[in-house]
Every structure is written in structure tokens, then in C-alpha cells.
Amino acid sequence: MLRGLYTAASGMIAEQRRHDTVTQNISNISTPGYKQVDTVAHSFPEMLISLMGDKASGGTTHIGKLITGVFAEESIPSFVQGDLKETGKNTDFTIISSVGLKDPKTGAQIAFDASGKYVSANGEVIYRPQAFFAVQDNNKNVRYTRDGSFTVNAAGELRTSTGYRVLDSKGNAIVLGPGVSVDQLKSDSAGKLFTYDNTGNPVVLATLGVNVVNRPQDLIREGNGVFRVDDPKTTGVRVMNADEGVEVRQGSLEVSNVNPLQSMVDLMAAMRAYESNQKVVQYYDKSLDKAVNEIGRV
């Protein structure tokens, strides 16, 4: 009986975490560059149930397997490209990432599925490399984001919506300068920022620091659409190459890739599953109450 109580309780905890994850996704539907998070649940080790034989017949009969509970193991972000929203602001930028990758064994171009994953013949899961803007927090740590809603402060510094400094391709903070007009700020597809002088000639100011992450599944979410990397070499962080399918587009933003309809379905499913496990816990509670307070008095 207690095994069933623990199984139902573990189901409630897992569904609560699933509910919290979906709620977080829904609350960030309007956040530029936000990447949806999915909760992965695994079952506890299975137990083989057997019927013990009597002395006459001997032996045992296998009934089947019993799962003793479930737990939410981890939350995995989905780096699928979100839709583009035209804003017309010169300080808004979008990364359009379609980085390709070759199979290390066969050398053939990998065909990723719609979720950005590829499963090799030996079962290895490979994720599509993703591109991010490199930014610097207030402690001078390098972070990565897809939120390109930048602003320019009075000192001419290019900043994110949360106040982080935007880095260039060499890892330095981008300072446009006090005399640069935002209205004249332009960018090409490689993220090179420039303006025009009095004679109409282009003047290059900086190049946006767009980094490609070979193993995006190793990124650690910090909040506000920002990720960190503990080991850049293992994660495979590198500066964007000009010929690997990454484009920077000015005057637009990448909206959240959260599907609101599917999120509402997942939210209702988590609530119903939580209620079902809750009723099971209540049933076991009543059964234990009868066993202790009523049967014990007989």
C-alpha cells in the first residue's frame, strides 16, 4: 500500500514541475528570443512481480513489471528558430541561424529534424549548432542571448534590454561614440555596424559578436533570455564564420518560439494528471485511516 502512496506522490511532484515549466513558457511568450523549455520525465527502476508457487507445484510465475514512480529528470530548452517580427528600429537585430554540420564518421551533411536534433545509427543524439549574441554582464562575465532588442545609452554604448554590454567580434564592448546617430546606424548580414560620414562614405563602427555554439544542449539558462557556458572549449563556442549559414537582420526581432496552443494543452494535461495522483493519495489516506482507527479496534 505504501508503495502506491509513494508512486502517486512522485507523480504529483513530477506534474507540479511540468506545470511550472509550462507556466514559465507561457509567461515568456512575448519575450524576444525566448526559447521554450520542455520537462523530461523518467520512471523509477521497474520491479518484476512474481507469484510465489506452493510447495506442491513449486516454482514461481512471472506476472509482469511494476513501475514504482516517476520523476522530472531535467528541463531541456528547444532552440528552434522563432518567427521574425519587424520593428523598424535600427538597434533591433535578429539572428537567422541555419548552421550545418557534418557527421564526424561518414562526413555526410547531417539532416536535422524540425526540433533541431539528429539521431545517428548508433543512437547518438546530435543537436544543431546555434548562434547567439555575445554580451557581458555587470560582473564582466561573457553570456549569450538571442534577444537582439538593443539600446544605445548617452555614452554611445550598445546595451541589451537588461543593461548588459553588447560585445563585438573581438570580445570588446561596443561603443558607437557620442557623435553617432542611431537613425543612421546600419548593419549588413554579417553584423557589421556602420554609418555614413558627411561625404556619404561608409564608416565601420564595429562588428556584432555573434558566436556559434556547437553543443547548445550544454548551455545553462540564467534567466532574462541569457545563457552561460561553464567550459567554452567543451561546449564548442567559436566566432561565426561568414559562410556557415548565419545571418544578422536589422530592424526585426526573433519572437519566442513557444507554441501557445500546445502550451495550454500541456498545462491542462499537467493539472489533470496532478489531480488524478492527488485522488490516489487521498484514497490511500482513507484506507490507512480505516486500517488504523477502525480495523484496529475490532
XYZ file of C-alpha atoms in Angstrom:
298
model
C 0.000 0.000 0.000
C 2.757 2.448 0.897
C 4.438 1.732 -2.429
C 1.350 3.015 -4.224
C 1.288 6.075 -1.971
C 4.881 6.904 -2.837
C 4.216 6.319 -6.546
C 1.280 8.745 -6.555
C 3.257 11.314 -4.539
C 6.161 11.163 -7.001
C 3.675 11.674 -9.832
C 2.347 14.814 -8.126
C 5.865 16.236 -7.770
C 6.695 15.497 -11.413
C 3.459 17.060 -12.689
C 3.980 20.112 -10.487
C 7.386 20.660 -12.071
C 5.890 20.120 -15.517
C 3.166 22.651 -14.684
C 5.767 25.194 -13.500
C 7.788 24.730 -16.698
C 4.779 25.262 -18.965
C 3.726 28.306 -16.914
C 7.205 29.766 -17.374
C 6.917 29.252 -21.140
C 3.507 30.928 -21.291
C 4.697 33.919 -19.254
C 7.537 34.467 -21.755
C 5.501 34.295 -24.953
C 6.191 37.998 -25.568
C 9.879 37.857 -24.591
C 12.131 38.356 -27.648
C 14.462 35.437 -28.298
C 12.995 33.272 -25.533
C 13.494 29.536 -26.032
C 10.833 27.097 -24.870
C 11.743 24.666 -22.098
C 10.486 21.076 -22.064
C 10.500 18.833 -18.994
C 11.807 15.297 -19.412
C 10.309 12.710 -17.029
C 11.773 9.271 -16.372
C 10.319 6.352 -14.458
C 11.919 4.837 -11.401
C 13.514 1.387 -11.850
C 10.940 -1.255 -12.688
C 10.274 -4.228 -10.409
C 9.458 -7.710 -11.653
C 6.313 -9.023 -9.932
C 6.165 -12.789 -9.463
C 3.583 -15.153 -7.987
C 5.191 -17.492 -5.499
C 4.303 -21.159 -6.035
C 3.173 -23.524 -3.285
C 5.163 -26.487 -2.051
C 3.283 -28.944 -4.260
C 3.740 -27.199 -7.580
C 6.917 -25.312 -6.772
C 8.432 -22.577 -8.888
C 7.164 -19.064 -9.497
C 5.035 -17.386 -12.140
C 6.066 -14.049 -13.563
C 3.164 -11.598 -13.544
C 4.856 -8.590 -15.116
C 6.688 -5.377 -14.347
C 5.653 -2.655 -11.916
C 6.830 0.940 -12.248
C 7.410 2.401 -8.814
C 7.086 6.082 -9.681
C 8.247 8.891 -11.941
C 10.476 11.915 -11.561
C 11.158 15.022 -13.648
C 14.790 14.492 -14.518
C 15.684 17.723 -16.321
C 14.400 20.664 -18.322
C 15.707 20.926 -21.880
C 15.408 24.148 -23.920
C 14.265 23.997 -27.531
C 16.430 26.161 -29.803
C 14.079 26.066 -32.777
C 14.129 29.358 -34.696
C 11.275 31.656 -33.652
C 9.246 33.816 -36.028
C 10.527 37.239 -37.047
C 8.799 40.453 -36.034
C 9.548 43.599 -37.987
C 10.089 46.588 -35.662
C 11.808 49.138 -37.911
C 14.219 50.117 -35.106
C 17.853 50.366 -36.126
C 19.004 48.925 -32.798
C 16.910 45.745 -33.092
C 18.690 42.718 -34.527
C 17.745 39.132 -35.317
C 19.970 36.124 -35.808
C 18.751 33.754 -38.513
C 20.642 30.578 -37.796
C 20.773 27.550 -40.066
C 24.228 26.243 -39.200
C 25.017 22.976 -40.915
C 27.055 20.101 -39.547
C 28.706 17.027 -40.981
C 28.667 13.548 -39.478
C 32.122 13.034 -37.885
C 32.231 9.401 -39.076
C 30.731 9.493 -42.569
C 31.440 13.110 -43.471
C 27.924 13.497 -44.893
C 25.818 16.559 -44.194
C 23.515 15.917 -41.240
C 19.788 16.293 -41.869
C 18.325 17.657 -38.623
C 14.639 17.219 -37.839
C 12.196 20.030 -37.070
C 13.326 20.133 -33.430
C 16.998 20.537 -34.403
C 18.051 17.008 -33.443
C 19.668 14.138 -35.313
C 19.986 10.548 -34.091
C 22.887 8.643 -35.626
C 22.890 4.950 -36.458
C 24.496 4.077 -33.104
C 21.871 6.068 -31.169
C 23.960 9.183 -30.513
C 21.882 12.386 -30.332
C 23.430 15.389 -32.103
C 21.961 18.888 -31.819
C 22.155 21.576 -34.490
C 24.728 24.272 -33.617
C 23.135 27.601 -32.715
C 24.291 31.212 -32.982
C 23.984 33.791 -30.185
C 24.860 37.394 -29.471
C 27.797 37.651 -27.069
C 27.106 40.042 -24.193
C 28.817 40.994 -20.943
C 27.045 41.193 -17.588
C 27.783 43.662 -14.798
C 30.477 41.329 -13.401
C 32.255 41.273 -16.787
C 31.261 37.676 -17.478
C 30.507 36.675 -21.063
C 26.948 35.496 -21.624
C 24.922 34.530 -24.695
C 21.455 35.598 -25.804
C 19.105 35.615 -28.794
C 17.350 38.775 -27.603
C 18.510 41.462 -30.016
C 16.436 44.352 -28.635
C 19.425 46.634 -28.030
C 19.583 50.278 -26.988
C 22.243 52.990 -27.077
C 22.883 54.959 -23.890
C 24.186 58.505 -23.523
C 27.812 57.318 -23.727
C 27.151 55.595 -27.052
C 27.364 52.083 -25.578
C 25.259 49.370 -27.172
C 23.321 47.629 -24.399
C 20.768 44.830 -24.123
C 17.274 45.316 -22.716
C 18.589 44.115 -19.328
C 21.567 46.510 -19.342
C 24.295 44.091 -20.427
C 27.048 45.349 -22.731
C 26.951 44.011 -26.278
C 30.331 42.615 -27.369
C 31.975 42.814 -30.760
C 33.656 40.004 -32.679
C 36.873 40.520 -30.669
C 35.168 40.351 -27.269
C 35.214 44.085 -26.565
C 32.214 46.182 -25.547
C 30.716 48.053 -28.493
C 30.848 51.829 -28.110
C 29.394 53.673 -31.080
C 30.575 57.035 -29.837
C 28.662 60.150 -28.751
C 28.516 61.607 -32.251
C 26.865 58.627 -33.923
C 23.173 58.996 -34.712
C 21.082 55.878 -34.171
C 18.916 56.886 -37.106
C 21.924 56.486 -39.402
C 23.104 53.178 -37.908
C 23.203 50.390 -40.479
C 24.167 46.725 -40.454
C 24.939 44.125 -43.089
C 24.094 40.405 -42.934
C 27.372 39.647 -41.137
C 26.564 42.020 -38.270
C 28.998 44.752 -39.339
C 27.760 48.099 -37.990
C 28.491 51.233 -39.971
C 27.285 54.762 -40.625
C 27.992 57.412 -43.235
C 30.192 60.469 -42.980
C 29.466 63.913 -44.403
C 30.677 62.841 -47.835
C 28.422 59.776 -47.927
C 31.201 57.229 -47.419
C 30.525 54.302 -45.043
C 32.370 54.300 -41.732
C 32.657 50.928 -39.997
C 31.973 51.193 -36.258
C 32.112 47.590 -35.030
C 31.004 44.060 -35.803
C 28.427 42.381 -33.591
C 29.893 39.483 -31.650
C 27.897 36.544 -32.986
C 29.184 33.248 -31.598
C 28.242 29.758 -32.712
C 27.745 27.107 -30.023
C 28.337 23.565 -31.279
C 26.678 21.947 -28.248
C 23.720 24.185 -27.335
C 22.387 21.482 -25.001
C 25.272 22.338 -22.638
C 24.145 25.957 -22.228
C 22.943 26.885 -18.740
C 19.939 29.210 -18.522
C 20.362 32.167 -16.175
C 17.089 33.993 -16.801
C 16.136 37.052 -18.872
C 16.909 35.088 -22.035
C 20.604 34.795 -21.124
C 22.725 31.634 -21.124
C 26.147 30.912 -19.724
C 28.840 28.390 -20.618
C 30.970 26.701 -17.974
C 33.548 25.288 -20.412
C 33.675 27.116 -23.776
C 36.067 24.546 -25.268
C 33.866 21.544 -24.448
C 30.708 23.378 -25.487
C 32.381 24.377 -28.753
C 31.950 28.159 -28.658
C 33.513 29.911 -31.642
C 33.202 33.146 -33.596
C 30.768 33.000 -36.503
C 32.228 32.239 -39.911
C 30.950 34.143 -42.925
C 29.938 31.008 -44.855
C 28.105 28.847 -42.318
C 24.500 29.926 -42.716
C 24.150 32.639 -40.063
C 22.552 35.948 -40.992
C 22.062 39.101 -38.917
C 18.988 41.118 -39.867
C 18.481 44.696 -38.701
C 15.114 46.190 -37.783
C 13.486 42.971 -36.588
C 13.338 40.714 -33.532
C 13.050 36.987 -33.050
C 9.908 36.326 -31.040
C 9.517 33.497 -28.560
C 9.301 30.010 -30.079
C 6.641 28.970 -27.546
C 3.505 27.493 -29.122
C 0.664 28.999 -27.006
C -1.953 26.434 -28.076
C 0.256 23.445 -27.309
C 1.333 25.066 -24.039
C -2.294 25.393 -22.922
C -2.895 21.728 -23.775
C 0.205 20.709 -21.804
C -0.889 22.910 -18.896
C -4.324 21.291 -18.699
C -2.796 17.805 -19.040
C -0.418 18.505 -16.154
C -3.281 19.770 -13.985
C -5.451 16.716 -14.712
C -2.585 14.311 -14.049
C -1.813 16.117 -10.786
C -5.458 15.850 -9.696
C -5.522 12.133 -10.541
C -2.450 11.442 -8.425
C -3.917 13.596 -5.664
C -7.078 11.479 -5.567
C -4.947 8.334 -5.329
C -3.112 9.807 -2.344
C -6.458 10.656 -0.718
C -7.670 7.096 -1.341
C -4.600 5.628 0.358
C -5.009 8.090 3.214
C -8.579 6.902 3.818
C -7.501 3.264 3.576
C -4.753 3.784 6.145
C -7.191 5.652 8.389
C -9.593 2.714 8.323
C -6.785 0.231 8.951
C -5.502 2.141 11.985
C -8.653 3.580 13.605
C -11.419 1.125 12.671
C -9.938 -2.288 11.998
C -7.538 -1.847 14.883
C -10.472 -1.535 17.320
C -12.069 -4.845 16.267
